Short mmCIF file of N, CA and C in Angstrom, two decimals:
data_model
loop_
_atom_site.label_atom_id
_atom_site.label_comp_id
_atom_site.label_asym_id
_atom_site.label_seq_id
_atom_site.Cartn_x
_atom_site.Cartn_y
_atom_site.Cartn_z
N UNK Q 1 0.81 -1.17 0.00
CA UNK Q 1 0.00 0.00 0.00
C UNK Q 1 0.86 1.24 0.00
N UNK Q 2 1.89 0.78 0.37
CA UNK Q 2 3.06 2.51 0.33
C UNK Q 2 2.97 2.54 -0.94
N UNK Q 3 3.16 2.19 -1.73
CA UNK Q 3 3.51 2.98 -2.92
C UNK Q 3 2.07 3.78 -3.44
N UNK Q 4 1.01 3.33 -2.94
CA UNK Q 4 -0.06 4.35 -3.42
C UNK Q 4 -0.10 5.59 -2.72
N UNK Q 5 0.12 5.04 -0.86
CA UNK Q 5 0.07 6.25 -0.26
C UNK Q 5 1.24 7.21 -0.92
N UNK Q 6 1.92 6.85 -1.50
CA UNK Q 6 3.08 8.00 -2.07
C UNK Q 6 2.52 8.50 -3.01
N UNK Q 7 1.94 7.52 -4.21
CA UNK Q 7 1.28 8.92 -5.50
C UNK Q 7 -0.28 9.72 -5.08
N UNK Q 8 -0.62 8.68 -3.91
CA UNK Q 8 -1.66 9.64 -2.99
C UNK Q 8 -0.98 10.87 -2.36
N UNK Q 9 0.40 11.16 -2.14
CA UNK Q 9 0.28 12.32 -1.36
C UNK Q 9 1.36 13.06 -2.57
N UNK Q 10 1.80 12.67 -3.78
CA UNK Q 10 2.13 13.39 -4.60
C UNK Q 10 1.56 13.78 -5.51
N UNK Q 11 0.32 13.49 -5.26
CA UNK Q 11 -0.90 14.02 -6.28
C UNK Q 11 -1.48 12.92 -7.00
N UNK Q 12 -2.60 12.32 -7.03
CA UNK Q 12 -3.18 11.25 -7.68
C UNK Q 12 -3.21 11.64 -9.35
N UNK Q 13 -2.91 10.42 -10.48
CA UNK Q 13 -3.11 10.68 -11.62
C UNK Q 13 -1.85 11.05 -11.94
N UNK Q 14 -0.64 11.21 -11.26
CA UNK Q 14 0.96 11.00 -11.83
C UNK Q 14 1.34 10.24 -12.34
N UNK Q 15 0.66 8.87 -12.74
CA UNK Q 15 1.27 8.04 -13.11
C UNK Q 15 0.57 8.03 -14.56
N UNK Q 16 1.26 7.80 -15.68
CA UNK Q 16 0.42 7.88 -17.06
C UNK Q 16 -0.28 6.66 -17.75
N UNK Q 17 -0.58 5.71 -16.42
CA UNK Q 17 -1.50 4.98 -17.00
C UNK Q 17 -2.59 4.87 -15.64
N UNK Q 18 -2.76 5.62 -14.94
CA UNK Q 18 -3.59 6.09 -14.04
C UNK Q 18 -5.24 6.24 -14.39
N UNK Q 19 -6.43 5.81 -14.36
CA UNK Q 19 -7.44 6.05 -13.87
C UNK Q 19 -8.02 6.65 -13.55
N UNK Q 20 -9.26 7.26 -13.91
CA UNK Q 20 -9.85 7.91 -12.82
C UNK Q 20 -10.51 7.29 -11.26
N UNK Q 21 -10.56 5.58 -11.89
CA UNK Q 21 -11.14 4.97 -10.66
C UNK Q 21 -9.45 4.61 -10.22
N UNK Q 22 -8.55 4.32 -10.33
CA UNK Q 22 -6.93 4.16 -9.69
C UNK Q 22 -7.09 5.28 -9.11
N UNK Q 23 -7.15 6.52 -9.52
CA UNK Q 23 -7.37 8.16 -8.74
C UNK Q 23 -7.58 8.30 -7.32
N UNK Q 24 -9.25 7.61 -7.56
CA UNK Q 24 -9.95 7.75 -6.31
C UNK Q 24 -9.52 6.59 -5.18
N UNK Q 25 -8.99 5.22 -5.87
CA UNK Q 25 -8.40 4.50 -4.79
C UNK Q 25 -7.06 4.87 -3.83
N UNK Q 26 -5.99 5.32 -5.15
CA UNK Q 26 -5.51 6.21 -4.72
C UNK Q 26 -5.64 7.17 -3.24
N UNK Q 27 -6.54 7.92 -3.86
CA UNK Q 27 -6.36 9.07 -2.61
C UNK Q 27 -7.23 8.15 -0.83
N UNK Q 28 -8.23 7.04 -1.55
CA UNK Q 28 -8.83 6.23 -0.09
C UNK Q 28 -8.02 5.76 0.29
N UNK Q 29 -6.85 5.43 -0.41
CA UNK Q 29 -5.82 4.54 0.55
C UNK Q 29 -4.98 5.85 0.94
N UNK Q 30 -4.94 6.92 0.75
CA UNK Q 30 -3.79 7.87 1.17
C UNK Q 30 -4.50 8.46 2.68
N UNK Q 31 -5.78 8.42 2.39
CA UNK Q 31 -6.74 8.89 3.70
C UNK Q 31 -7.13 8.04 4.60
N UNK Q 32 -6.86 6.85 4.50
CA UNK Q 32 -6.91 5.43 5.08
C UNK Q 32 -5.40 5.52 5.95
N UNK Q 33 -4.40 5.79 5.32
CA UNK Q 33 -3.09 5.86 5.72
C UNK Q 33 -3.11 7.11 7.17
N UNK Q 34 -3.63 8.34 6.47
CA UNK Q 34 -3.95 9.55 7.14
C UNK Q 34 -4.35 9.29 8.94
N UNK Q 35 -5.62 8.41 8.27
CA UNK Q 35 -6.66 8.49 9.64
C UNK Q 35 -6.17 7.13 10.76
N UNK Q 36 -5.21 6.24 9.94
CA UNK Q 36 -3.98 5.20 10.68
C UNK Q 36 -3.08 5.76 11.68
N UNK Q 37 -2.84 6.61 10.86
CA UNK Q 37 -1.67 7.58 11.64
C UNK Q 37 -1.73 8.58 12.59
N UNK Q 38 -3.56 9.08 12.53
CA UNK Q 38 -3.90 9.91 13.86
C UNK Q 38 -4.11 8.66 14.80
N UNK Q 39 -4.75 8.12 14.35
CA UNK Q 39 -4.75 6.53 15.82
C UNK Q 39 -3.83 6.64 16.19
N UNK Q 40 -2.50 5.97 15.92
CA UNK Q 40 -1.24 5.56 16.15
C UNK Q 40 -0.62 6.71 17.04
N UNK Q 41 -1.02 8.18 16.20
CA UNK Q 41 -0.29 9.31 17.16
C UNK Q 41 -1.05 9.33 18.61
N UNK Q 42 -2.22 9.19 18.43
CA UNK Q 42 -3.19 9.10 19.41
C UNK Q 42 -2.87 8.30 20.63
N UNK Q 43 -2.42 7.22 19.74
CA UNK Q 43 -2.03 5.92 20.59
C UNK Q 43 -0.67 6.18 21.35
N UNK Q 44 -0.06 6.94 20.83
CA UNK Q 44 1.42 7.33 21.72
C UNK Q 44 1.13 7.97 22.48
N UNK Q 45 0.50 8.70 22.40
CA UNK Q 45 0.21 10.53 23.29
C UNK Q 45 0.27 10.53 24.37
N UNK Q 46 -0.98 9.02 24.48
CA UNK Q 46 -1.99 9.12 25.51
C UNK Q 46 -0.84 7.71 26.48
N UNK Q 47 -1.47 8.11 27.99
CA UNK Q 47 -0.70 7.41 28.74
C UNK Q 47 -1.62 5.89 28.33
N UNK Q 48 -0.58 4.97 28.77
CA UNK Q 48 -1.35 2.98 28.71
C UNK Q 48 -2.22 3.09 29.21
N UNK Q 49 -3.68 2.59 28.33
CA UNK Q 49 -4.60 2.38 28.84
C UNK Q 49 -5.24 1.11 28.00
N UNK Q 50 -5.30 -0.57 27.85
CA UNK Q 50 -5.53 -1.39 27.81
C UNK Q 50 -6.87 -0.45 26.59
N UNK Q 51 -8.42 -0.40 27.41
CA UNK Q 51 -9.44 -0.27 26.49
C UNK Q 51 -8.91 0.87 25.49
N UNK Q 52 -8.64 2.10 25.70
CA UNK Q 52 -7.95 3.16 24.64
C UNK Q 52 -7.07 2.47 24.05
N UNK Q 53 -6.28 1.22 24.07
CA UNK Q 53 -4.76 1.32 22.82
C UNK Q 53 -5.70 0.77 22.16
N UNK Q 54 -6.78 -0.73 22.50
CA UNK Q 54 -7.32 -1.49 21.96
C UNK Q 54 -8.38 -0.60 20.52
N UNK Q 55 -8.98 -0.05 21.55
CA UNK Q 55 -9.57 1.03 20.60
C UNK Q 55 -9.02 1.98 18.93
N UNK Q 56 -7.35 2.14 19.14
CA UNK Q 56 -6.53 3.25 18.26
C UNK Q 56 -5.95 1.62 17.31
N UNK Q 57 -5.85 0.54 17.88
CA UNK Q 57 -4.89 -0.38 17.00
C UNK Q 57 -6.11 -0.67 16.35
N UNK Q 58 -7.76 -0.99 16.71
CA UNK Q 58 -8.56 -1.58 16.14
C UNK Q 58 -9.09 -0.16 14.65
N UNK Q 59 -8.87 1.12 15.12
CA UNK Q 59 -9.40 1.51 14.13
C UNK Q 59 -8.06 1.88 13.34
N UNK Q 60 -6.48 1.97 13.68
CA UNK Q 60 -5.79 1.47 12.67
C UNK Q 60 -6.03 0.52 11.84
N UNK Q 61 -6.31 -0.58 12.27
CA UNK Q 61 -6.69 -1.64 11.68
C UNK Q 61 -7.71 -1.28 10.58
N UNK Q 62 -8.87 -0.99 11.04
CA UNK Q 62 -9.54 -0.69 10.00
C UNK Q 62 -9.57 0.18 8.67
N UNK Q 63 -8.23 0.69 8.85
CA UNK Q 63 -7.72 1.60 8.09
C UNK Q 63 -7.00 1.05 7.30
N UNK Q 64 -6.22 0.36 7.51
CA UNK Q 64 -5.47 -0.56 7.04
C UNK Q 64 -5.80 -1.40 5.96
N UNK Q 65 -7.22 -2.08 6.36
CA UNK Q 65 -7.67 -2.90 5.47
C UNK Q 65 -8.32 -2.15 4.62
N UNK Q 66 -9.22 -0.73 4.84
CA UNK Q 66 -9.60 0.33 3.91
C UNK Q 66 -8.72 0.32 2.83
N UNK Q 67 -7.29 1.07 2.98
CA UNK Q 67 -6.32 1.22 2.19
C UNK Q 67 -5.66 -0.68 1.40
N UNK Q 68 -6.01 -1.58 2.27
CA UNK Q 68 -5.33 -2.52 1.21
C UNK Q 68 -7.12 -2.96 0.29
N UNK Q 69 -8.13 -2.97 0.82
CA UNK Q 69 -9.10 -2.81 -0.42
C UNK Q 69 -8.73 -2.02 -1.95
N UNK Q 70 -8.23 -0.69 -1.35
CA UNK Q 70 -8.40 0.25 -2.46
C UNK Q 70 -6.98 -0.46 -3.39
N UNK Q 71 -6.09 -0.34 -2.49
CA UNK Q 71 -4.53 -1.30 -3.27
C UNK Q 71 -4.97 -2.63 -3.87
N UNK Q 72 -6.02 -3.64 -3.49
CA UNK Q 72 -6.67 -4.48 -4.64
C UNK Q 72 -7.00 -4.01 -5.22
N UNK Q 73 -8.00 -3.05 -5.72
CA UNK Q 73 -8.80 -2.43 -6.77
C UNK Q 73 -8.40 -2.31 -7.75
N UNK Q 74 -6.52 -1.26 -7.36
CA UNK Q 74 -5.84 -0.87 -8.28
C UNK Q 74 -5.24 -2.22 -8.88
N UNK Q 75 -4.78 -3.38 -7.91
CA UNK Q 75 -3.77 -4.08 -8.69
C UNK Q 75 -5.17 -5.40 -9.68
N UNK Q 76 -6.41 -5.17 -9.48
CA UNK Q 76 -7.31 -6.16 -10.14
C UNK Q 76 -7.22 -7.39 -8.98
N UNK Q 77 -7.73 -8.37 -9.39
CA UNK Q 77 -7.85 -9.56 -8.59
C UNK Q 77 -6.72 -10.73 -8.73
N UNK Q 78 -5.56 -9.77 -8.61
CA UNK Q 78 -4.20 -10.56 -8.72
C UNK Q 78 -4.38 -11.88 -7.50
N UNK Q 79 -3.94 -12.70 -7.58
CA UNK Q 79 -4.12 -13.64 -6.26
C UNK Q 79 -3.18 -12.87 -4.78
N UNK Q 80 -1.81 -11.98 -5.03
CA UNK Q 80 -1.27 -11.87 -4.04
C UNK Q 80 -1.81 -10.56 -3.15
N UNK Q 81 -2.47 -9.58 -4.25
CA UNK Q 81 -3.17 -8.69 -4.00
C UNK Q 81 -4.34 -9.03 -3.20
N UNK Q 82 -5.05 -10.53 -3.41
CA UNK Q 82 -6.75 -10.65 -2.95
C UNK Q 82 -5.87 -11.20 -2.03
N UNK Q 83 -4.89 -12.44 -1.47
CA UNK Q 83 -4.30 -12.80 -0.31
C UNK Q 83 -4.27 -11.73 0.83
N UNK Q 84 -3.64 -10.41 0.49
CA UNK Q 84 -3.24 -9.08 0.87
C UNK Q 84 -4.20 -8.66 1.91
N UNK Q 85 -5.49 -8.43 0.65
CA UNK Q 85 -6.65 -7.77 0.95
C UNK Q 85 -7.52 -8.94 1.94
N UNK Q 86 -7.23 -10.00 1.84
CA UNK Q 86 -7.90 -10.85 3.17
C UNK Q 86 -7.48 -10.94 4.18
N UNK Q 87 -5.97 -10.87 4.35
CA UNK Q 87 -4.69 -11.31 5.51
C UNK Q 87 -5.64 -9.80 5.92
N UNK Q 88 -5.46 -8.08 5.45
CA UNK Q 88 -5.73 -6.99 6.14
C UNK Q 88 -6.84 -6.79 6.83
N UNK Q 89 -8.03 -7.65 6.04
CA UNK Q 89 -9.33 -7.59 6.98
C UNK Q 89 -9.19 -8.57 7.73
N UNK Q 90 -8.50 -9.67 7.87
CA UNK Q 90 -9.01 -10.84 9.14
C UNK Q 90 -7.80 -9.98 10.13
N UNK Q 91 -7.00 -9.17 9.90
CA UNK Q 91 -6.06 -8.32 11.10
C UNK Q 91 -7.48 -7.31 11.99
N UNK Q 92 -7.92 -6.73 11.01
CA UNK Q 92 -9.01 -5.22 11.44
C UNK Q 92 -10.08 -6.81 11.81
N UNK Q 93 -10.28 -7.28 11.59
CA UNK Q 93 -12.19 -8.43 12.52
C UNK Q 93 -10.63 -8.88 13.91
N UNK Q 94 -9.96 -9.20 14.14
CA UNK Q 94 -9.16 -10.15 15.26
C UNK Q 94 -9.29 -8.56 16.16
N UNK Q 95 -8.11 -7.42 15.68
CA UNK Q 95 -8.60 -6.15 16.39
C UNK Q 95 -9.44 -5.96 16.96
N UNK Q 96 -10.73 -5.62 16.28
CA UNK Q 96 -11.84 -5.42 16.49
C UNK Q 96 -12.82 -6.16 17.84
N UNK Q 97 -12.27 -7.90 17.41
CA UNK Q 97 -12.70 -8.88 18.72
C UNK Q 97 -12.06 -8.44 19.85
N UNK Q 98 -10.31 -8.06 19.76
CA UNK Q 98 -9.93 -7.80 21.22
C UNK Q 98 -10.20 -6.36 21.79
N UNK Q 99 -10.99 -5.62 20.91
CA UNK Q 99 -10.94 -4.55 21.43
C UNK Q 99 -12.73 -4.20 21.80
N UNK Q 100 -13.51 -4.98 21.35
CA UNK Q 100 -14.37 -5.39 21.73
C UNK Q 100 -15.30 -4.70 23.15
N UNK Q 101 -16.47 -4.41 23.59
CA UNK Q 101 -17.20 -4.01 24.52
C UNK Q 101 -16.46 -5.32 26.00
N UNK Q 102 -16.57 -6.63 25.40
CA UNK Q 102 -16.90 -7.35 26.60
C UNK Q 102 -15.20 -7.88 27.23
N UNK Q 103 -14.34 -7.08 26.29
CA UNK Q 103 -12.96 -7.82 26.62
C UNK Q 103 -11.54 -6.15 26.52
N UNK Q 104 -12.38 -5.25 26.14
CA UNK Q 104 -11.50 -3.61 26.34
C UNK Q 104 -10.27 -3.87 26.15
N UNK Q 105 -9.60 -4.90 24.91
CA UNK Q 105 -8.14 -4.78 24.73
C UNK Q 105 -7.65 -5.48 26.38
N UNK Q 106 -8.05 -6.09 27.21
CA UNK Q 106 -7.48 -6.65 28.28
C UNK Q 106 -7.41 -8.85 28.31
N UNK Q 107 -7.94 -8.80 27.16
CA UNK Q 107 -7.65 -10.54 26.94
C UNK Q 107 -6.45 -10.49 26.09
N UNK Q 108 -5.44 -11.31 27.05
CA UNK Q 108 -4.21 -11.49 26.29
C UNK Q 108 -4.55 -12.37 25.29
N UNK Q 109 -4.99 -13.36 24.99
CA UNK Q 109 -5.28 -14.19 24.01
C UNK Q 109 -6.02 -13.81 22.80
N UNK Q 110 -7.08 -12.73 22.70
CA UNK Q 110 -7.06 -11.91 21.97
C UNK Q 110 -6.51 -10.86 21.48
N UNK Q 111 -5.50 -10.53 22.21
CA UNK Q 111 -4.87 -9.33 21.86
C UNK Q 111 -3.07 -10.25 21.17
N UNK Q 112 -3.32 -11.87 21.47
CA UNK Q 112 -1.95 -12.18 20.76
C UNK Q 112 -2.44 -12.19 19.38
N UNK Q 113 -4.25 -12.88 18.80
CA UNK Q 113 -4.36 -13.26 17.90
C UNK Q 113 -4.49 -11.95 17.15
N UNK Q 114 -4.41 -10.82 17.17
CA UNK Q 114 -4.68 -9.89 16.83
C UNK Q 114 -3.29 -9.42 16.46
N UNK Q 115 -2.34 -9.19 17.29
CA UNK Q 115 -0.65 -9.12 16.67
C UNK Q 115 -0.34 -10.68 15.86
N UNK Q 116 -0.88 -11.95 15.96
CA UNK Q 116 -0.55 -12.34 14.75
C UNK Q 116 -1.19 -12.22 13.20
N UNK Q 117 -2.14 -11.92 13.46
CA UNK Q 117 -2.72 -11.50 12.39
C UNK Q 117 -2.24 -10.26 11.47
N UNK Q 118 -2.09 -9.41 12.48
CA UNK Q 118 -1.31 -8.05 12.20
C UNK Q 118 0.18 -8.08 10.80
N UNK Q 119 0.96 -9.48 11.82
CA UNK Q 119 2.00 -9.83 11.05
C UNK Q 119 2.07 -10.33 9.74
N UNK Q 120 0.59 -11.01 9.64
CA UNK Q 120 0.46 -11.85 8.61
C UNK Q 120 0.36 -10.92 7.38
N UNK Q 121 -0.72 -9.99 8.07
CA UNK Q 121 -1.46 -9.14 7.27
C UNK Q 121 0.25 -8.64 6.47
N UNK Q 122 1.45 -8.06 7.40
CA UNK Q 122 2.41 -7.23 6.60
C UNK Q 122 3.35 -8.21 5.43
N UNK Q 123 3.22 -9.62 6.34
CA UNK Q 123 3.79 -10.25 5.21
C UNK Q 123 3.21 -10.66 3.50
N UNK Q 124 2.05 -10.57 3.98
CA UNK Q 124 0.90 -10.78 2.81
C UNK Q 124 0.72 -9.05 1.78
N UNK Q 125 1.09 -8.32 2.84
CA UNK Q 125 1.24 -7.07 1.88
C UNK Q 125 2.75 -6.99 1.38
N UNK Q 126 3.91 -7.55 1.63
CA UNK Q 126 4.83 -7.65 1.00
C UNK Q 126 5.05 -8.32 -0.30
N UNK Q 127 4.35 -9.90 -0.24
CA UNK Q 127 4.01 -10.50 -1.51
C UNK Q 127 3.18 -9.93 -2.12
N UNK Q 128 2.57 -8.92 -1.85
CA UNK Q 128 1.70 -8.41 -3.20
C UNK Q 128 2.82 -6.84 -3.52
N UNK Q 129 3.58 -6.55 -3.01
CA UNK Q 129 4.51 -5.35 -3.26
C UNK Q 129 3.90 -3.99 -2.82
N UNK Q 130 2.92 -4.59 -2.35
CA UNK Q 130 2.37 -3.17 -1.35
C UNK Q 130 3.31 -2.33 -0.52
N UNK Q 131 4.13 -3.10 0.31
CA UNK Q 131 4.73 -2.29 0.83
C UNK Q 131 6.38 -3.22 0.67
N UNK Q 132 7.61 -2.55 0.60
CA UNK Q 132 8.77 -3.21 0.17
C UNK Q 132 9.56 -3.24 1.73
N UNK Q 133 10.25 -4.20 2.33
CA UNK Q 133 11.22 -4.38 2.96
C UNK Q 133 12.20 -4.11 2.74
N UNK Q 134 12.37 -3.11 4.26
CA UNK Q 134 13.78 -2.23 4.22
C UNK Q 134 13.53 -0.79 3.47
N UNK Q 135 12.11 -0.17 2.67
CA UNK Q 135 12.26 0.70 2.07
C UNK Q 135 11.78 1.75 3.29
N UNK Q 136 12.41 2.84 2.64
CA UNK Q 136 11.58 3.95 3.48
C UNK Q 136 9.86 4.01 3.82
N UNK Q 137 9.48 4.56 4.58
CA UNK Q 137 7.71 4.07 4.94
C UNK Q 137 7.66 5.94 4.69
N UNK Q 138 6.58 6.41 4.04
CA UNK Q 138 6.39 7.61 3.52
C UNK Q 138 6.02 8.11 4.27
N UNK Q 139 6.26 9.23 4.65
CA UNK Q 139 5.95 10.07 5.64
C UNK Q 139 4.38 10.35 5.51
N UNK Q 140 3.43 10.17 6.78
CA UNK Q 140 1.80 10.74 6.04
C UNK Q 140 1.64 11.73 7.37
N UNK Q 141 1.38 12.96 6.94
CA UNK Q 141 0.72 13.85 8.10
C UNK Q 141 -0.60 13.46 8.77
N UNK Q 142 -0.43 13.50 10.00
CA UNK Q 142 -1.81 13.44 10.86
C UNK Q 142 -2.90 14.55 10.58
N UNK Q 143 -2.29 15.34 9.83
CA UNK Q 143 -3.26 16.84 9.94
C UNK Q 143 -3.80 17.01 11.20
N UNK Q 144 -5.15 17.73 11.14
CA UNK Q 144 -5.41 18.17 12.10
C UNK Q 144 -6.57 17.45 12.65
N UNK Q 145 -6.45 17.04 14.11
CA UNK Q 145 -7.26 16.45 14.26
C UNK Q 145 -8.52 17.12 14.59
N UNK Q 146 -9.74 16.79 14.18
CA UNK Q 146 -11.04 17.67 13.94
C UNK Q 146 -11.66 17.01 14.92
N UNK Q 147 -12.46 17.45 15.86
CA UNK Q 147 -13.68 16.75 16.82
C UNK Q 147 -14.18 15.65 16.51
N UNK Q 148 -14.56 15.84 14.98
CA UNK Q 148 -15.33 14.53 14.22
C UNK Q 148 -14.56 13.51 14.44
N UNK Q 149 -12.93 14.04 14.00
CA UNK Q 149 -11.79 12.31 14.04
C UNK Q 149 -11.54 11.66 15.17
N UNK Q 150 -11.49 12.71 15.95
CA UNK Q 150 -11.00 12.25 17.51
C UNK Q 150 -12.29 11.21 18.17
N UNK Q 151 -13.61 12.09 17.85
CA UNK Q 151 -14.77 11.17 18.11
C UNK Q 151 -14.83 9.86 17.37
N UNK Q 152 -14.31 9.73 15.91
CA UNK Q 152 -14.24 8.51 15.67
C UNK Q 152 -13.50 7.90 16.02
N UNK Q 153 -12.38 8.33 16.82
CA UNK Q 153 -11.38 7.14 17.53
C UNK Q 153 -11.43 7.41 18.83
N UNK Q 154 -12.96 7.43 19.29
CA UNK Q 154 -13.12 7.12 20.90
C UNK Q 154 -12.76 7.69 21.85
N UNK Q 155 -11.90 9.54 21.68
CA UNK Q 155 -11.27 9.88 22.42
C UNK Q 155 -12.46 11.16 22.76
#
């Protein structure tokens, strides 16, 4: 998915065999990346709190798999791409379970299956070339966080 978030934040449609529907995936995975990265900052900020991290990794997560949807779209229904795009959503549903009403990110056993999944998910985005090992990871601004974002990540 890095390499989209990069022609997502160098302007969608740089590439000369670009899309208007590559465009718009494009920029969902660059805003997918975006709204990853206010979690994550979110997630540092704030002192350990079991239900809050559970909360910022689960809607990373969901971001995640947002942005590797849109990175299938672009690459078609390549097999390593649809692998990609399944490994990223069964990471964001495992999240989601440990972070859950009845378990607040405090079941270790959900919260391991959730970092393995996590892993899977990056290795499965490597075989599809989503993201390259060892390359630089693109810088994405948090912008600003708006009432609306912060409310969508529970804070």
């Amino acid at each position: 998915m890095s390499h989209y978030i990069e022609r997502g934040a160098g302007g969608a449609g740089e590439h000369p065999d670009a899309s208007t529907a590559d465009e718009n995936a494009v920029w969902k995975a660059a805003h997918a990346a975006r709204v990853a990265a206010q979690a994550l900052a979110v997630l540092s900020e704030s002192a350990p709190d079991p239900a809050a991290d559970s909360r910022c990794a689960r809607n990373a997560a969901a971001s995640a798999a947002q942005a590797a949807q849109m990175a299938q779209l672009v690459d078609g229904d390549a097999p390593p791409s649809r692998d990609a795009c399944q490994a990223a959503l069964k990471a964001s549903l495992a999240a989601s379970s440990a972070a859950g009403a009845k378990y607040l990110g405090a079941d270790e056993e959900l919260n391991s299956q959730a970092d393995m999944a996590e892993r899977d998910s990056v290795v499965a985005a490597e075989r599809a070339g989503w993201i390259r090992p060892g390359a630089d990871i693109p810088a994405v601004s948090t912008g600003v966080r708006s009432p609306e974002v912060m409310s969508m990540l529970h804070f």
